[in-house]
Amino acid sequence: MKTALLTHADCLGHVTPQGHPEQVARLEHILHALEGLDLKRVTAPLAADDDLLRVHPENHIRDIRSSRPSDGFAQIDGDTFMSPGSLDAAYRAAGAAVQAVDLVLGGEASNAFCAIRPPGHHAEAEKAMGFCLFGNAALAAKHALDYHGLKRVAVVDFDVHHGNGTQDLLWDEDRALVITSQQMPLWPGSGRPDETGAYDNVLNIPLAPGTGGAEMRSAYETQAFPRLRAFRPELVIISAGFDAHQDDPLANLNWSTGDFAWITAELCGIADEVCQGRILSTLEGGYDLNALAEATRAHVEELMKAAR
Ligand SMILES: [Zn+2]
């Protein structure tokens, strides 16, 4: 079986103001980099409100819907904007994550990558922030638990920023393990090791500015991977941000493209051990266009190598 690639042209319709790092060109570069790969290409559906309601209260969904401008931009917070196309993009992004769960659990794809924007891992239950409107990875996890009836789902977030939204949305979900590494100090400021979730179900791994591949690999080998194996998830969801790359302009970690390939291969290997290789990935950050495209391609190629 193949690796599925889920995306939708609507995700290119989420326009941000000139100079904003979370720009349309990010997805254009990624899609160009993935051209020619032998992937199962899937058009992402719109999420149903029921999918969103698993992690967001109705008033948050209503607020986002009513914030959509008819032209220009609506500013949601200091760095989060909506354009006329943003609502459909957000529903496609969430819909892709949910559909990826269905494809992987339904045996229609070996694993999956969602090339989507806006990203999701900063969106808290009632708060859009950090370029994110809905919590794509968390709502995919809840869909796997509540709709498919899985007993344990893990989310691994290697974006350079703390996945505060995913942590918030799954904080008191004892069927989910959240593992997130992040540069510290860095926006949004959360993600200390003593933030462990209501059921000791959150593992935060802060990394000092300047952390390179060797230290990152050591941190994952000694902290993240043992916890992940011990949890025995039935599905692994990756929040794939590529802004820990050494070329990224928003942060100061020094991972190479090869480091992103390594961590992907390791996570696929653990998924092979514990859950028949069931793993999917959703795009989060990554703001140097060339590094983003290269690292995303390396990530997807490792998913393809692991497909069976
Ligand atoms: Zn990020």
Coordinates of C-alpha atoms and ligand atoms in Angstrom, one line a residue:
M1 CA 0.0 0.0 0.0
K2 CA 1.0 3.5 -0.7
T3 CA 1.6 6.6 1.4
A4 CA -1.4 9.0 1.0
L5 CA -0.9 12.7 0.4
L6 CA -3.9 14.7 1.4
T7 CA -4.2 18.3 0.4
H8 CA -6.7 20.8 -1.3
A9 CA -6.4 23.9 -3.4
D10 CA -8.4 25.7 -0.7
C11 CA -5.4 25.6 1.5
L12 CA -3.7 27.9 -1.0
G13 CA -6.7 30.3 -0.6
H14 CA -5.7 31.1 3.0
V15 CA -3.9 34.4 2.3
T16 CA -1.8 36.2 5.0
P17 CA -0.6 39.8 4.9
Q18 CA 2.5 40.6 2.8
G19 CA 5.7 39.5 4.7
H20 CA 3.9 37.1 7.0
P21 CA 6.0 33.9 7.4
E22 CA 3.0 31.6 7.2
Q23 CA 2.4 32.3 3.5
V24 CA 0.8 30.6 0.5
A25 CA 4.2 30.0 -1.0
R26 CA 5.0 27.5 1.8
L27 CA 2.5 25.0 0.5
E28 CA 3.3 25.8 -3.2
H29 CA 7.0 24.9 -2.5
I30 CA 6.0 21.7 -0.7
L31 CA 3.6 20.5 -3.4
H32 CA 6.3 21.2 -6.0
A33 CA 8.8 19.2 -4.1
L34 CA 6.4 16.3 -3.9
E35 CA 5.6 16.2 -7.6
G36 CA 6.5 13.0 -9.2
L37 CA 6.5 10.9 -6.1
D38 CA 4.4 7.7 -6.2
L39 CA 1.8 8.7 -3.7
K40 CA -1.9 8.0 -3.3
R41 CA -3.1 11.6 -3.9
V42 CA -6.3 12.4 -2.0
T43 CA -8.5 15.6 -2.1
A44 CA -9.1 16.6 1.4
P45 CA -12.7 16.9 2.5
L46 CA -14.1 19.7 4.6
A47 CA -14.2 18.7 8.2
A48 CA -17.7 18.2 9.8
D49 CA -18.5 20.4 12.7
D50 CA -18.8 17.2 14.7
D51 CA -15.1 16.6 14.1
L52 CA -14.2 20.1 15.4
L53 CA -16.6 19.7 18.4
R54 CA -14.5 16.9 19.8
V55 CA -11.9 19.4 20.8
H56 CA -13.4 22.9 20.4
P57 CA -16.6 24.2 22.1
E58 CA -19.3 25.5 19.8
N59 CA -18.6 29.2 20.6
H60 CA -15.0 28.9 19.3
I61 CA -16.2 27.4 16.0
R62 CA -18.9 30.2 15.8
D63 CA -16.3 32.8 16.5
I64 CA -14.0 31.6 13.8
R65 CA -16.8 31.3 11.3
S66 CA -18.0 34.8 12.0
S67 CA -14.5 36.3 11.9
R68 CA -14.1 35.5 8.2
P69 CA -13.7 38.8 6.3
S70 CA -15.5 39.3 3.0
D71 CA -12.3 41.0 1.7
G72 CA -8.9 42.0 3.2
F73 CA -7.9 40.5 6.4
A74 CA -9.3 39.9 9.9
Q75 CA -6.7 39.9 12.6
I76 CA -7.5 37.2 15.1
D77 CA -4.5 37.8 17.4
G78 CA -1.1 39.4 17.2
D79 CA 0.1 37.1 14.4
T80 CA -3.0 35.2 13.3
F81 CA -5.0 36.4 10.3
M82 CA -8.0 35.3 8.3
S83 CA -8.6 36.2 4.6
P84 CA -11.9 35.4 2.7
G85 CA -10.5 31.9 1.9
S86 CA -9.2 31.0 5.4
L87 CA -12.4 29.4 6.7
D88 CA -12.5 26.8 3.9
A89 CA -8.8 26.3 4.2
A90 CA -9.1 25.6 8.0
Y91 CA -12.0 23.2 7.4
R92 CA -9.9 21.4 4.7
A93 CA -6.9 21.2 7.0
A94 CA -9.0 19.6 9.8
G95 CA -10.8 17.5 7.2
A96 CA -7.5 16.2 5.8
A97 CA -6.3 15.1 9.3
V98 CA -9.6 13.3 10.0
Q99 CA -9.6 11.6 6.5
A100 CA -6.0 10.5 7.0
V101 CA -7.1 8.7 10.2
D102 CA -9.8 7.0 8.2
L103 CA -7.5 6.0 5.4
V104 CA -4.8 4.6 7.6
L105 CA -7.1 2.8 10.0
G106 CA -9.3 1.6 7.2
G107 CA -6.4 0.0 5.4
E108 CA -6.7 2.2 2.3
A109 CA -3.2 3.8 2.8
S110 CA -0.2 2.5 4.7
N111 CA 0.5 5.9 6.2
A112 CA -0.3 9.5 5.3
F113 CA 1.0 13.1 5.1
C114 CA -1.4 16.1 5.2
A115 CA 0.0 19.0 3.2
I116 CA -2.2 21.6 4.8
R117 CA -2.5 25.1 6.1
P118 CA -3.4 26.8 8.3
P119 CA -1.4 24.7 10.8
G120 CA -3.0 23.6 14.0
H121 CA -0.8 22.8 17.0
H122 CA -1.1 26.2 18.7
A123 CA -4.9 26.4 18.6
E124 CA -6.3 25.9 22.1
A125 CA -9.9 24.9 22.9
E126 CA -11.2 28.4 22.8
K127 CA -8.3 30.4 21.4
A128 CA -6.9 30.6 17.9
M129 CA -3.3 31.7 18.0
G130 CA 0.1 31.3 16.4
F131 CA -1.2 31.1 12.8
C132 CA -3.6 28.2 13.9
L133 CA -7.4 28.2 13.9
F134 CA -8.4 24.5 14.7
G135 CA -6.3 21.8 16.4
N136 CA -5.8 19.5 13.5
A137 CA -3.6 16.9 15.1
A138 CA -5.6 16.8 18.3
L139 CA -9.0 16.4 16.6
A140 CA -7.5 13.6 14.5
A141 CA -6.5 11.9 17.7
K142 CA -10.0 12.3 19.1
H143 CA -11.5 11.0 15.9
A144 CA -9.4 7.9 16.2
L145 CA -10.4 7.4 19.8
D146 CA -14.1 8.4 19.8
Y147 CA -15.2 7.4 16.2
H148 CA -12.9 4.4 15.6
G149 CA -12.8 3.3 19.2
L150 CA -9.0 3.1 19.5
K151 CA -7.8 2.8 23.1
R152 CA -4.4 4.6 22.8
V153 CA -3.2 7.3 20.4
A154 CA 0.1 9.2 20.5
V155 CA 0.9 12.6 19.1
V156 CA 4.6 13.4 18.5
D157 CA 5.2 17.1 17.8
F158 CA 8.7 18.0 16.6
D159 CA 7.9 21.6 15.5
V160 CA 10.4 24.0 17.0
H161 CA 7.6 25.8 18.9
H162 CA 5.7 24.2 21.8
G163 CA 2.5 22.4 20.7
N164 CA 0.6 24.3 23.4
G165 CA -2.7 23.8 21.6
T166 CA -2.4 20.0 21.2
Q167 CA -1.3 19.9 24.9
D168 CA -4.3 21.9 25.9
L169 CA -6.8 19.9 23.8
L170 CA -5.5 16.5 25.0
W171 CA -4.4 17.6 28.6
D172 CA -7.1 15.5 30.3
E173 CA -7.4 12.7 27.7
D174 CA -5.9 9.6 29.3
R175 CA -6.1 7.7 26.1
A176 CA -3.7 10.1 24.4
L177 CA 0.1 10.5 24.9
V178 CA 1.4 13.9 23.7
I179 CA 5.2 14.1 23.2
T180 CA 6.4 17.6 22.2
S181 CA 10.0 18.9 21.8
Q182 CA 10.6 22.6 21.4
Q183 CA 13.2 25.3 21.6
M184 CA 13.1 27.0 25.0
P185 CA 13.1 29.9 25.5
L186 CA 10.9 30.7 22.5
W187 CA 7.3 31.7 21.8
P188 CA 4.8 30.7 23.1
G189 CA 6.8 30.2 26.3
S190 CA 5.1 27.0 27.6
G191 CA 6.4 23.5 27.4
R192 CA 8.3 23.0 30.6
P193 CA 9.1 19.5 31.7
D194 CA 6.7 19.9 34.7
E195 CA 3.7 20.3 32.3
T196 CA 2.8 16.6 32.4
G197 CA -1.0 16.5 31.7
A198 CA -3.8 15.4 34.0
Y199 CA -2.8 11.8 33.7
D200 CA 0.9 12.1 33.2
N201 CA 0.1 11.9 29.6
V202 CA 2.2 14.8 28.3
L203 CA 5.9 14.7 27.9
N204 CA 7.6 18.0 27.2
I205 CA 11.2 18.1 25.9
P206 CA 12.7 21.6 25.9
L207 CA 15.8 22.0 23.8
A208 CA 18.2 24.9 24.3
P209 CA 18.8 27.4 21.4
G210 CA 21.5 26.0 19.2
T211 CA 20.6 22.4 19.7
G212 CA 21.8 20.4 16.7
G213 CA 21.1 16.9 15.4
A214 CA 23.2 14.9 17.8
E215 CA 21.6 16.4 20.9
M216 CA 18.2 16.1 19.4
R217 CA 18.7 12.4 18.6
S218 CA 19.9 11.8 22.1
A219 CA 16.9 13.5 23.6
Y220 CA 14.5 11.5 21.5
E221 CA 16.4 8.2 22.1
T222 CA 16.5 8.6 25.9
Q223 CA 13.2 10.4 26.6
A224 CA 10.6 10.3 23.7
F225 CA 11.1 6.9 22.2
P226 CA 11.0 4.8 25.5
R227 CA 7.8 6.6 26.5
L228 CA 6.2 6.1 23.1
R229 CA 7.1 2.4 23.1
A230 CA 5.8 1.9 26.7
F231 CA 2.5 3.6 25.8
R232 CA 1.9 1.1 22.9
P233 CA -0.2 3.5 20.8
E234 CA -2.6 2.0 18.2
L235 CA -1.9 5.0 16.0
V236 CA 0.9 7.6 15.9
I237 CA 0.2 11.1 14.7
I238 CA 3.1 13.4 13.9
S239 CA 2.8 17.2 14.1
A240 CA 5.4 17.8 11.5
G241 CA 6.9 21.3 11.8
F242 CA 10.1 21.9 9.9
D243 CA 11.2 25.1 11.7
A244 CA 13.8 23.4 13.8
H245 CA 15.8 23.4 10.6
Q246 CA 19.1 25.3 10.7
D247 CA 18.0 27.7 7.9
D248 CA 14.7 28.6 9.5
P249 CA 14.3 32.3 10.2
L250 CA 11.9 32.1 13.2
A251 CA 14.0 30.0 15.6
N252 CA 17.5 28.9 16.5
L253 CA 17.8 25.1 16.4
N254 CA 20.3 23.5 14.0
W255 CA 18.6 20.4 12.7
S256 CA 19.6 19.3 9.2
T257 CA 17.3 17.8 6.5
G258 CA 18.9 14.5 7.4
D259 CA 17.7 14.9 11.0
F260 CA 14.1 15.2 9.8
A261 CA 14.6 12.0 7.8
W262 CA 16.1 10.3 10.8
I263 CA 13.3 11.2 13.2
T264 CA 10.7 10.2 10.7
A265 CA 12.3 6.8 10.1
E266 CA 12.6 6.2 13.8
L267 CA 8.9 7.0 14.4
C268 CA 7.9 4.8 11.5
G269 CA 10.1 2.0 13.0
I270 CA 8.3 2.3 16.4
A271 CA 4.9 2.4 14.6
D272 CA 6.0 -0.8 12.9
E273 CA 6.8 -2.4 16.2
V274 CA 3.7 -1.4 18.1
C275 CA 0.8 -0.6 15.7
Q276 CA 1.4 -2.3 12.3
G277 CA 3.0 0.8 11.0
R278 CA -0.1 3.0 11.4
I279 CA 1.3 6.5 11.4
L280 CA 0.2 9.8 9.8
S281 CA 1.6 13.3 9.7
T282 CA 0.1 16.8 9.5
L283 CA 2.1 19.9 8.5
E284 CA 2.7 22.5 11.1
G285 CA 5.5 25.2 10.7
G286 CA 8.6 25.7 8.7
Y287 CA 9.4 29.1 7.2
D288 CA 12.5 29.0 5.0
L289 CA 10.8 28.0 1.8
N290 CA 13.7 25.9 0.4
A291 CA 14.5 24.2 3.7
L292 CA 10.8 23.5 4.2
A293 CA 10.4 21.9 0.8
E294 CA 13.6 19.8 1.1
A295 CA 12.8 18.6 4.7
T296 CA 9.2 17.9 3.8
R297 CA 10.3 15.8 0.9
A298 CA 12.7 13.9 3.0
H299 CA 10.0 13.3 5.6
V300 CA 7.5 12.0 3.0
E301 CA 10.2 9.8 1.4
E302 CA 10.7 8.1 4.8
L303 CA 7.0 7.5 5.1
M304 CA 7.1 6.0 1.7
K305 CA 10.0 3.7 2.6
A306 CA 8.0 2.5 5.6
A307 CA 4.8 1.9 3.6
R308 CA 3.9 -1.7 3.2
Ligands
ZN1 ZN 6.6 26.3 14.7

